[in-house]
Amino acid sequence: MGAALPVLPVLCCRGGGAAAEGEMKLSSEALPQRRSSEPVLQTISRTFSDSELNKQQGAEIVPQSGVESFSLHLKEKKMYRPHDCRGKHAGNYSHTALFARAEELLAKRIIDGDPLAYFLQGQLYFEEEKGVEYMKIIINSNSPKARHLKYAAAYNLGRSYFEGCGVKHSDKEAERLWIIAADHGNPKASVKAQSTLGMFYSTSNPKDLKKAFFWHSEACGNGSLESQGILGVMYLYGQGIRQNTKAALECLKEAAERGNIYAQGHLVEYYYKRKFYTKAAAFARRIAENDNIDMLAKITDCLPVYIAKGVAMATFYLARCLQLGVGIQQDQAAAKNYYSRACLLDPDVASDLELAANHGRI
């Protein structure tokens, strides 16, 4: 899963206490899905044979660091730059041909019993929605060479069961596999699985917010930016943990400084509700300028759906400040435009905030 970031302060990433039940904004969404086989093709080519994979395609591999892309949030970048005989770029590469060549390379390695080849074939097929058996081979392998791949394989197989891809949908089996992948919060295990379990327990029926808090704490302690922002919200609303505004602000501010847009949106809300209007408006304006959700998702490795929510929150509060002329010069036309943009970014967030405004809660 890559090198873990420094463990964050105990106040932000660890804790315990009684849960105060109630609505929590992060818990209303199904776990989002995003997949692409392109990073896996890149990994196969880099690991086994760059030149062989592309010799018939006239494609240049663009080097990138890290081969840790075995997770839900693969860093999806443009990796192949086809060129003509003069070295000029010349159109698109053939995904089908690259995929077929990758299969051929992996087949040779699998015959030799290479566990990494089994894993990569499973990952490749998983992203193409057909790799369950290969992930099972890795999970059940006794080979020492396959040991470090088991966490990622268990995480991906859990995704298969959760999404119903290649197997019958089963939340129970997805949960079991993600727990294996998370390995009691082991920083060398799947941090993605730890964070995903946090979201899973926030969305399950019934919810188990204490478990959600535990797993987000483990993921946060192992460097997960996504979980750090969610922990801040849980502390702020008293979900799965006793309400603690000081801890909430510490988590939210640190996550915001690291680029978590969802945390930034909640900070804007916090400032506005406490009538720090100038601070809320200035911060909201900076956040509202973000217009490429997918790019932000790649940079921060956070889910696009929650990035959109964070920008929508900030945009709505900016509109509110402009409408009322608090913390910023009044501008009804600009307010209308920002309200409209918030609705486009996340209709549910905009609707909830509009309802709160109409009832005088904000």
Tab-separated table of C-alpha atoms in Angstrom:
chain	number	residue	atom	x	y	z
A	1	MET	CA	0.000	0.000	0.000
A	2	GLY	CA	3.037	2.276	-0.188
A	3	ALA	CA	5.027	3.973	2.514
A	4	ALA	CA	2.832	4.988	5.448
A	5	LEU	CA	2.717	8.659	6.332
A	6	PRO	CA	3.831	9.671	9.838
A	7	VAL	CA	1.398	8.615	12.559
A	8	LEU	CA	-0.787	11.545	13.523
A	9	PRO	CA	-1.351	12.790	17.094
A	10	VAL	CA	-3.209	10.449	19.419
A	11	LEU	CA	-6.023	12.926	19.950
A	12	CYS	CA	-6.909	12.807	16.274
A	13	CYS	CA	-6.378	9.155	15.439
A	14	ARG	CA	-7.221	7.150	18.531
A	15	GLY	CA	-10.021	7.283	21.043
A	16	GLY	CA	-12.953	5.632	22.731
A	17	GLY	CA	-16.208	6.525	24.392
A	18	ALA	CA	-19.958	6.294	24.198
A	19	ALA	CA	-21.629	6.869	20.855
A	20	ALA	CA	-24.322	9.482	20.517
A	21	GLU	CA	-26.730	8.127	17.930
A	22	GLY	CA	-28.091	10.414	15.230
A	23	GLU	CA	-27.666	11.436	11.640
A	24	MET	CA	-24.131	11.539	10.297
A	25	LYS	CA	-23.521	13.106	6.942
A	26	LEU	CA	-20.803	10.694	5.869
A	27	SER	CA	-22.962	7.613	6.435
A	28	SER	CA	-25.670	8.146	3.832
A	29	GLU	CA	-23.600	7.097	0.809
A	30	ALA	CA	-23.010	3.646	-0.600
A	31	LEU	CA	-19.345	2.779	-0.962
A	32	PRO	CA	-18.362	4.282	-4.328
A	33	GLN	CA	-16.835	2.214	-7.096
A	34	ARG	CA	-14.047	3.141	-9.475
A	35	ARG	CA	-11.842	0.855	-11.527
A	36	SER	CA	-9.370	0.914	-14.366
A	37	SER	CA	-7.132	-1.799	-15.752
A	38	GLU	CA	-4.616	0.701	-17.141
A	39	PRO	CA	-2.413	0.916	-14.009
A	40	VAL	CA	-2.300	-2.875	-13.873
A	41	LEU	CA	-1.147	-3.051	-17.494
A	42	GLN	CA	1.553	-0.554	-16.590
A	43	THR	CA	2.657	-2.614	-13.609
A	44	ILE	CA	2.793	-5.814	-15.659
A	45	SER	CA	4.849	-4.148	-18.348
A	46	ARG	CA	7.240	-2.584	-15.865
A	47	THR	CA	7.587	-5.764	-13.813
A	48	PHE	CA	7.998	-8.285	-16.598
A	49	SER	CA	8.840	-6.792	-19.969
A	50	ASP	CA	8.432	-3.197	-21.044
A	51	SER	CA	9.869	-3.807	-24.465
A	52	GLU	CA	7.974	-7.045	-25.138
A	53	LEU	CA	4.619	-5.596	-24.170
A	54	ASN	CA	4.934	-2.656	-26.495
A	55	LYS	CA	7.188	-3.778	-29.316
A	56	GLN	CA	4.247	-4.255	-31.674
A	57	GLN	CA	2.435	-1.132	-30.510
A	58	GLY	CA	5.091	1.556	-31.001
A	59	ALA	CA	4.270	2.762	-27.511
A	60	GLU	CA	6.560	4.423	-25.032
A	61	ILE	CA	6.061	3.628	-21.349
A	62	VAL	CA	6.078	6.728	-19.220
A	63	PRO	CA	7.930	5.762	-16.009
A	64	GLN	CA	6.174	6.271	-12.697
A	65	SER	CA	7.223	5.494	-9.177
A	66	GLY	CA	5.555	2.919	-6.942
A	67	VAL	CA	3.958	-0.406	-7.790
A	68	GLU	CA	1.444	-0.243	-4.956
A	69	SER	CA	-1.631	0.241	-7.124
A	70	PHE	CA	-3.506	-2.834	-5.943
A	71	SER	CA	-6.433	-0.926	-4.423
A	72	LEU	CA	-9.779	0.751	-5.018
A	73	HIS	CA	-8.214	4.137	-5.619
A	74	LEU	CA	-5.549	3.376	-8.216
A	75	LYS	CA	-3.668	6.453	-9.329
A	76	GLU	CA	-5.144	6.624	-12.811
A	77	LYS	CA	-2.690	8.455	-15.062
A	78	LYS	CA	-2.042	8.447	-18.764
A	79	MET	CA	0.760	5.955	-19.091
A	80	TYR	CA	1.229	5.188	-22.766
A	81	ARG	CA	2.264	7.785	-25.338
A	82	PRO	CA	2.201	6.268	-28.806
A	83	HIS	CA	4.631	7.806	-31.257
A	84	ASP	CA	5.590	7.452	-34.882
A	85	CYS	CA	9.042	6.573	-36.249
A	86	ARG	CA	10.212	10.159	-35.691
A	87	GLY	CA	9.276	10.044	-32.001
A	88	LYS	CA	6.182	12.209	-32.460
A	89	HIS	CA	2.970	11.352	-30.673
A	90	ALA	CA	0.580	9.641	-33.028
A	91	GLY	CA	-2.872	8.813	-31.787
A	92	ASN	CA	-4.176	6.279	-29.279
A	93	TYR	CA	-2.708	2.926	-28.340
A	94	SER	CA	-4.743	-0.276	-28.638
A	95	HIS	CA	-6.002	-1.314	-25.220
A	96	THR	CA	-7.121	-4.681	-26.605
A	97	ALA	CA	-3.677	-5.468	-28.013
A	98	LEU	CA	-1.898	-4.403	-24.827
A	99	PHE	CA	-4.271	-6.479	-22.739
A	100	ALA	CA	-3.702	-9.545	-24.906
A	101	ARG	CA	0.068	-9.120	-24.732
A	102	ALA	CA	-0.094	-8.708	-20.948
A	103	GLU	CA	-2.063	-11.966	-20.714
A	104	GLU	CA	0.601	-13.699	-22.786
A	105	LEU	CA	3.423	-12.449	-20.554
A	106	LEU	CA	1.586	-13.461	-17.396
A	107	ALA	CA	0.715	-16.920	-18.736
A	108	LYS	CA	4.429	-17.724	-19.172
A	109	ARG	CA	5.183	-16.650	-15.609
A	110	ILE	CA	2.220	-18.574	-14.182
A	111	ILE	CA	3.480	-21.780	-15.799
A	112	ASP	CA	6.701	-21.207	-13.840
A	113	GLY	CA	4.679	-20.844	-10.626
A	114	ASP	CA	5.350	-17.132	-10.082
A	115	PRO	CA	2.883	-15.939	-7.350
A	116	LEU	CA	3.248	-12.305	-8.438
A	117	ALA	CA	2.049	-13.290	-11.904
A	118	TYR	CA	-1.008	-14.990	-10.358
A	119	PHE	CA	-1.722	-11.851	-8.391
A	120	LEU	CA	-1.305	-9.486	-11.326
A	121	GLN	CA	-3.488	-11.663	-13.534
A	122	GLY	CA	-6.140	-11.651	-10.844
A	123	GLN	CA	-5.854	-7.884	-10.483
A	124	LEU	CA	-6.000	-7.370	-14.241
A	125	TYR	CA	-9.014	-9.615	-14.603
A	126	PHE	CA	-10.621	-8.024	-11.568
A	127	GLU	CA	-10.464	-4.600	-13.140
A	128	GLU	CA	-11.940	-6.211	-16.267
A	129	GLU	CA	-14.519	-7.872	-13.948
A	130	LYS	CA	-13.419	-11.503	-14.189
A	131	GLY	CA	-10.585	-12.234	-11.732
A	132	VAL	CA	-12.036	-13.899	-8.627
A	133	GLU	CA	-10.273	-17.254	-8.923
A	134	TYR	CA	-6.821	-15.719	-9.258
A	135	MET	CA	-7.297	-13.671	-6.090
A	136	LYS	CA	-8.379	-16.831	-4.275
A	137	ILE	CA	-5.195	-18.595	-5.409
A	138	ILE	CA	-3.084	-15.856	-3.814
A	139	ILE	CA	-5.102	-15.828	-0.571
A	140	ASN	CA	-4.823	-19.627	-0.215
A	141	SER	CA	-1.178	-19.863	-1.291
A	142	ASN	CA	1.413	-21.107	1.204
A	143	SER	CA	4.296	-19.680	-0.795
A	144	PRO	CA	6.455	-17.201	1.175
A	145	LYS	CA	6.718	-15.206	-2.050
A	146	ALA	CA	2.950	-14.653	-2.034
A	147	ARG	CA	2.642	-13.608	1.611
A	148	HIS	CA	2.959	-9.871	0.977
A	149	LEU	CA	0.296	-10.036	-1.748
A	150	LYS	CA	-2.421	-11.604	0.409
A	151	TYR	CA	-3.634	-8.352	1.968
A	152	ALA	CA	-4.183	-6.719	-1.418
A	153	ALA	CA	-5.774	-9.878	-2.849
A	154	ALA	CA	-8.164	-10.154	0.111
A	155	TYR	CA	-9.092	-6.488	-0.256
A	156	ASN	CA	-9.838	-6.864	-3.969
A	157	LEU	CA	-11.756	-10.101	-3.482
A	158	GLY	CA	-13.804	-8.300	-0.831
A	159	ARG	CA	-14.604	-5.693	-3.460
A	160	SER	CA	-15.789	-8.459	-5.770
A	161	TYR	CA	-18.251	-9.729	-3.180
A	162	PHE	CA	-19.387	-6.234	-2.238
A	163	GLU	CA	-19.966	-5.236	-5.855
A	164	GLY	CA	-21.201	-8.658	-7.006
A	165	CYS	CA	-18.533	-8.898	-9.735
A	166	GLY	CA	-17.713	-12.487	-10.671
A	167	VAL	CA	-19.406	-13.785	-7.513
A	168	LYS	CA	-22.784	-13.478	-5.850
A	169	HIS	CA	-23.067	-10.264	-3.868
A	170	SER	CA	-22.381	-10.810	-0.167
A	171	ASP	CA	-21.759	-8.027	2.345
A	172	LYS	CA	-20.868	-10.672	4.930
A	173	GLU	CA	-18.126	-12.196	2.777
A	174	ALA	CA	-16.872	-8.744	1.772
A	175	GLU	CA	-16.635	-7.814	5.441
A	176	ARG	CA	-14.776	-11.061	6.275
A	177	LEU	CA	-12.221	-10.525	3.531
A	178	TRP	CA	-11.703	-6.854	4.337
A	179	ILE	CA	-11.044	-7.785	7.972
A	180	ILE	CA	-8.367	-10.215	6.757
A	181	ALA	CA	-6.879	-7.504	4.544
A	182	ALA	CA	-6.963	-4.937	7.365
A	183	ASP	CA	-5.116	-7.342	9.724
A	184	HIS	CA	-6.003	-5.682	13.044
A	185	GLY	CA	-4.709	-2.318	11.853
A	186	ASN	CA	-1.278	-3.587	10.830
A	187	PRO	CA	0.378	-0.668	9.001
A	188	LYS	CA	1.915	-3.133	6.539
A	189	ALA	CA	-1.501	-4.555	5.656
A	190	SER	CA	-4.123	-2.910	3.439
A	191	VAL	CA	-4.787	0.610	4.689
A	192	LYS	CA	-7.470	0.809	2.005
A	193	ALA	CA	-9.252	-2.117	3.653
A	194	GLN	CA	-9.071	-0.381	7.027
A	195	SER	CA	-10.598	2.806	5.653
A	196	THR	CA	-13.164	0.854	3.631
A	197	LEU	CA	-14.267	-1.027	6.748
A	198	GLY	CA	-14.822	2.330	8.422
A	199	MET	CA	-17.138	3.375	5.598
A	200	PHE	CA	-18.733	-0.080	5.467
A	201	TYR	CA	-19.781	0.036	9.124
A	202	SER	CA	-21.079	3.594	8.641
A	203	THR	CA	-23.372	2.443	5.829
A	204	SER	CA	-24.339	-1.074	6.951
A	205	ASN	CA	-27.824	-1.846	8.189
A	206	PRO	CA	-27.784	-1.604	11.120
A	207	LYS	CA	-24.852	0.777	11.385
A	208	ASP	CA	-22.044	0.072	13.822
A	209	LEU	CA	-20.448	3.458	14.349
A	210	LYS	CA	-18.120	2.267	17.101
A	211	LYS	CA	-16.553	-0.180	14.645
A	212	ALA	CA	-16.536	2.543	11.998
A	213	PHE	CA	-14.646	4.831	14.347
A	214	PHE	CA	-12.170	2.082	15.248
A	215	TRP	CA	-11.279	1.286	11.647
A	216	HIS	CA	-11.053	4.917	10.582
A	217	SER	CA	-8.747	5.449	13.565
A	218	GLU	CA	-6.505	2.581	12.449
A	219	ALA	CA	-6.449	3.819	8.845
A	220	CYS	CA	-5.779	7.394	9.961
A	221	GLY	CA	-2.913	6.245	12.153
A	222	ASN	CA	-1.470	4.474	9.111
A	223	GLY	CA	-1.646	7.599	6.957
A	224	SER	CA	-5.134	7.576	5.379
A	225	LEU	CA	-6.104	11.133	4.494
A	226	GLU	CA	-9.684	10.040	3.757
A	227	SER	CA	-10.155	8.494	7.199
A	228	GLN	CA	-8.589	11.474	8.953
A	229	GLY	CA	-11.256	13.785	7.537
A	230	ILE	CA	-14.047	11.352	8.421
A	231	LEU	CA	-12.733	11.023	11.988
A	232	GLY	CA	-13.000	14.786	12.315
A	233	VAL	CA	-16.659	14.640	11.317
A	234	MET	CA	-17.317	11.748	13.722
A	235	TYR	CA	-15.792	13.702	16.615
A	236	LEU	CA	-17.710	16.825	15.581
A	237	TYR	CA	-21.102	15.070	15.583
A	238	GLY	CA	-20.391	12.539	18.343
A	239	GLN	CA	-20.734	9.476	16.145
A	240	GLY	CA	-19.102	6.264	17.363
A	241	ILE	CA	-17.209	8.348	19.918
A	242	ARG	CA	-18.074	10.921	22.563
A	243	GLN	CA	-18.441	14.352	20.966
A	244	ASN	CA	-15.167	16.257	21.210
A	245	THR	CA	-14.928	19.577	19.397
A	246	LYS	CA	-11.230	20.013	20.159
A	247	ALA	CA	-10.377	16.610	18.656
A	248	ALA	CA	-12.714	17.290	15.727
A	249	LEU	CA	-10.989	20.548	14.854
A	250	GLU	CA	-7.556	18.972	15.175
A	251	CYS	CA	-8.506	16.189	12.761
A	252	LEU	CA	-10.337	18.459	10.342
A	253	LYS	CA	-7.596	21.105	10.249
A	254	GLU	CA	-4.807	18.572	9.726
A	255	ALA	CA	-6.800	16.746	7.047
A	256	ALA	CA	-7.688	20.062	5.395
A	257	GLU	CA	-4.034	21.124	5.331
A	258	ARG	CA	-3.157	17.802	3.675
A	259	GLY	CA	-5.766	18.442	0.967
A	260	ASN	CA	-8.922	16.685	2.199
A	261	ILE	CA	-11.711	18.730	0.573
A	262	TYR	CA	-14.453	17.032	2.607
A	263	ALA	CA	-12.727	18.199	5.795
A	264	GLN	CA	-12.346	21.695	4.335
A	265	GLY	CA	-16.082	21.874	3.623
A	266	HIS	CA	-16.907	20.934	7.205
A	267	LEU	CA	-14.516	23.571	8.510
A	268	VAL	CA	-16.350	26.198	6.461
A	269	GLU	CA	-19.607	25.031	8.032
A	270	TYR	CA	-18.057	25.147	11.505
A	271	TYR	CA	-16.805	28.727	11.002
A	272	TYR	CA	-20.122	29.883	9.558
A	273	LYS	CA	-22.243	28.393	12.341
A	274	ARG	CA	-20.071	30.111	14.919
A	275	LYS	CA	-20.467	33.397	13.042
A	276	PHE	CA	-16.854	33.658	11.939
A	277	TYR	CA	-18.274	34.911	8.672
A	278	THR	CA	-15.182	36.582	7.242
A	279	LYS	CA	-13.104	33.475	7.826
A	280	ALA	CA	-15.858	31.208	6.484
A	281	ALA	CA	-16.343	33.287	3.326
A	282	ALA	CA	-12.637	33.570	2.521
A	283	PHE	CA	-12.012	29.849	3.062
A	284	ALA	CA	-15.163	28.898	1.139
A	285	ARG	CA	-14.141	31.023	-1.847
A	286	ARG	CA	-10.818	29.184	-2.144
A	287	ILE	CA	-12.515	25.791	-1.965
A	288	ALA	CA	-15.252	26.770	-4.419
A	289	GLU	CA	-12.606	27.460	-7.060
A	290	ASN	CA	-11.951	23.714	-7.320
A	291	ASP	CA	-13.628	22.563	-10.513
A	292	ASN	CA	-11.862	19.284	-11.342
A	293	ILE	CA	-13.138	16.680	-8.901
A	294	ASP	CA	-11.451	13.751	-10.644
A	295	MET	CA	-8.059	15.453	-10.615
A	296	LEU	CA	-8.404	16.207	-6.899
A	297	ALA	CA	-9.332	12.571	-6.303
A	298	LYS	CA	-6.129	11.444	-8.001
A	299	ILE	CA	-3.963	13.935	-6.126
A	300	THR	CA	-5.392	13.216	-2.672
A	301	ASP	CA	-6.423	9.557	-3.160
A	302	CYS	CA	-9.852	10.455	-1.752
A	303	LEU	CA	-13.231	9.413	-3.125
A	304	PRO	CA	-14.662	11.814	-5.729
A	305	VAL	CA	-18.124	11.647	-4.156
A	306	TYR	CA	-16.846	13.120	-0.888
A	307	ILE	CA	-14.689	15.695	-2.637
A	308	ALA	CA	-17.828	16.859	-4.453
A	309	LYS	CA	-19.657	17.040	-1.127
A	310	GLY	CA	-16.907	19.164	0.394
A	311	VAL	CA	-16.878	21.592	-2.520
A	312	ALA	CA	-20.706	21.710	-2.523
A	313	MET	CA	-20.758	22.582	1.193
A	314	ALA	CA	-18.216	25.358	0.776
A	315	THR	CA	-19.970	26.682	-2.328
A	316	PHE	CA	-23.345	26.799	-0.578
A	317	TYR	CA	-21.966	28.680	2.423
A	318	LEU	CA	-20.181	31.103	0.124
A	319	ALA	CA	-23.521	31.733	-1.600
A	320	ARG	CA	-25.149	32.243	1.783
A	321	CYS	CA	-22.524	34.824	2.781
A	322	LEU	CA	-22.943	36.644	-0.535
A	323	GLN	CA	-26.737	36.610	-0.246
A	324	LEU	CA	-26.773	38.022	3.289
A	325	GLY	CA	-23.681	40.185	2.949
A	326	VAL	CA	-21.972	38.622	5.960
A	327	GLY	CA	-18.182	38.334	5.932
A	328	ILE	CA	-18.147	39.533	2.333
A	329	GLN	CA	-19.749	42.243	0.199
A	330	GLN	CA	-23.344	41.405	-0.668
A	331	ASP	CA	-23.849	40.207	-4.249
A	332	GLN	CA	-27.174	38.584	-5.064
A	333	ALA	CA	-26.243	37.622	-8.615
A	334	ALA	CA	-23.066	35.856	-7.493
A	335	ALA	CA	-24.989	34.174	-4.667
A	336	LYS	CA	-27.477	32.754	-7.168
A	337	ASN	CA	-24.672	31.367	-9.321
A	338	TYR	CA	-22.982	29.699	-6.356
A	339	TYR	CA	-26.266	28.202	-5.141
A	340	SER	CA	-26.777	26.705	-8.591
A	341	ARG	CA	-23.256	25.314	-8.637
A	342	ALA	CA	-23.725	23.693	-5.210
A	343	CYS	CA	-26.851	21.964	-6.538
A	344	LEU	CA	-24.933	20.634	-9.532
A	345	LEU	CA	-22.060	19.370	-7.374
A	346	ASP	CA	-24.253	17.494	-4.902
A	347	PRO	CA	-28.041	17.945	-4.974
A	348	ASP	CA	-28.506	16.168	-1.618
A	349	VAL	CA	-26.023	18.384	0.217
A	350	ALA	CA	-27.521	21.526	-1.329
A	351	SER	CA	-31.065	20.383	-0.487
A	352	ASP	CA	-30.184	19.626	3.146
A	353	LEU	CA	-28.461	22.970	3.585
A	354	GLU	CA	-31.316	24.843	1.905
A	355	LEU	CA	-33.755	23.171	4.279
A	356	ALA	CA	-31.578	24.121	7.257
A	357	ALA	CA	-31.436	27.734	6.015
A	358	ASN	CA	-35.201	27.895	5.509
A	359	HIS	CA	-35.720	26.669	9.072
A	360	GLY	CA	-33.273	29.181	10.482
A	361	ARG	CA	-30.705	26.593	11.563
A	362	ILE	CA	-27.922	28.273	9.587
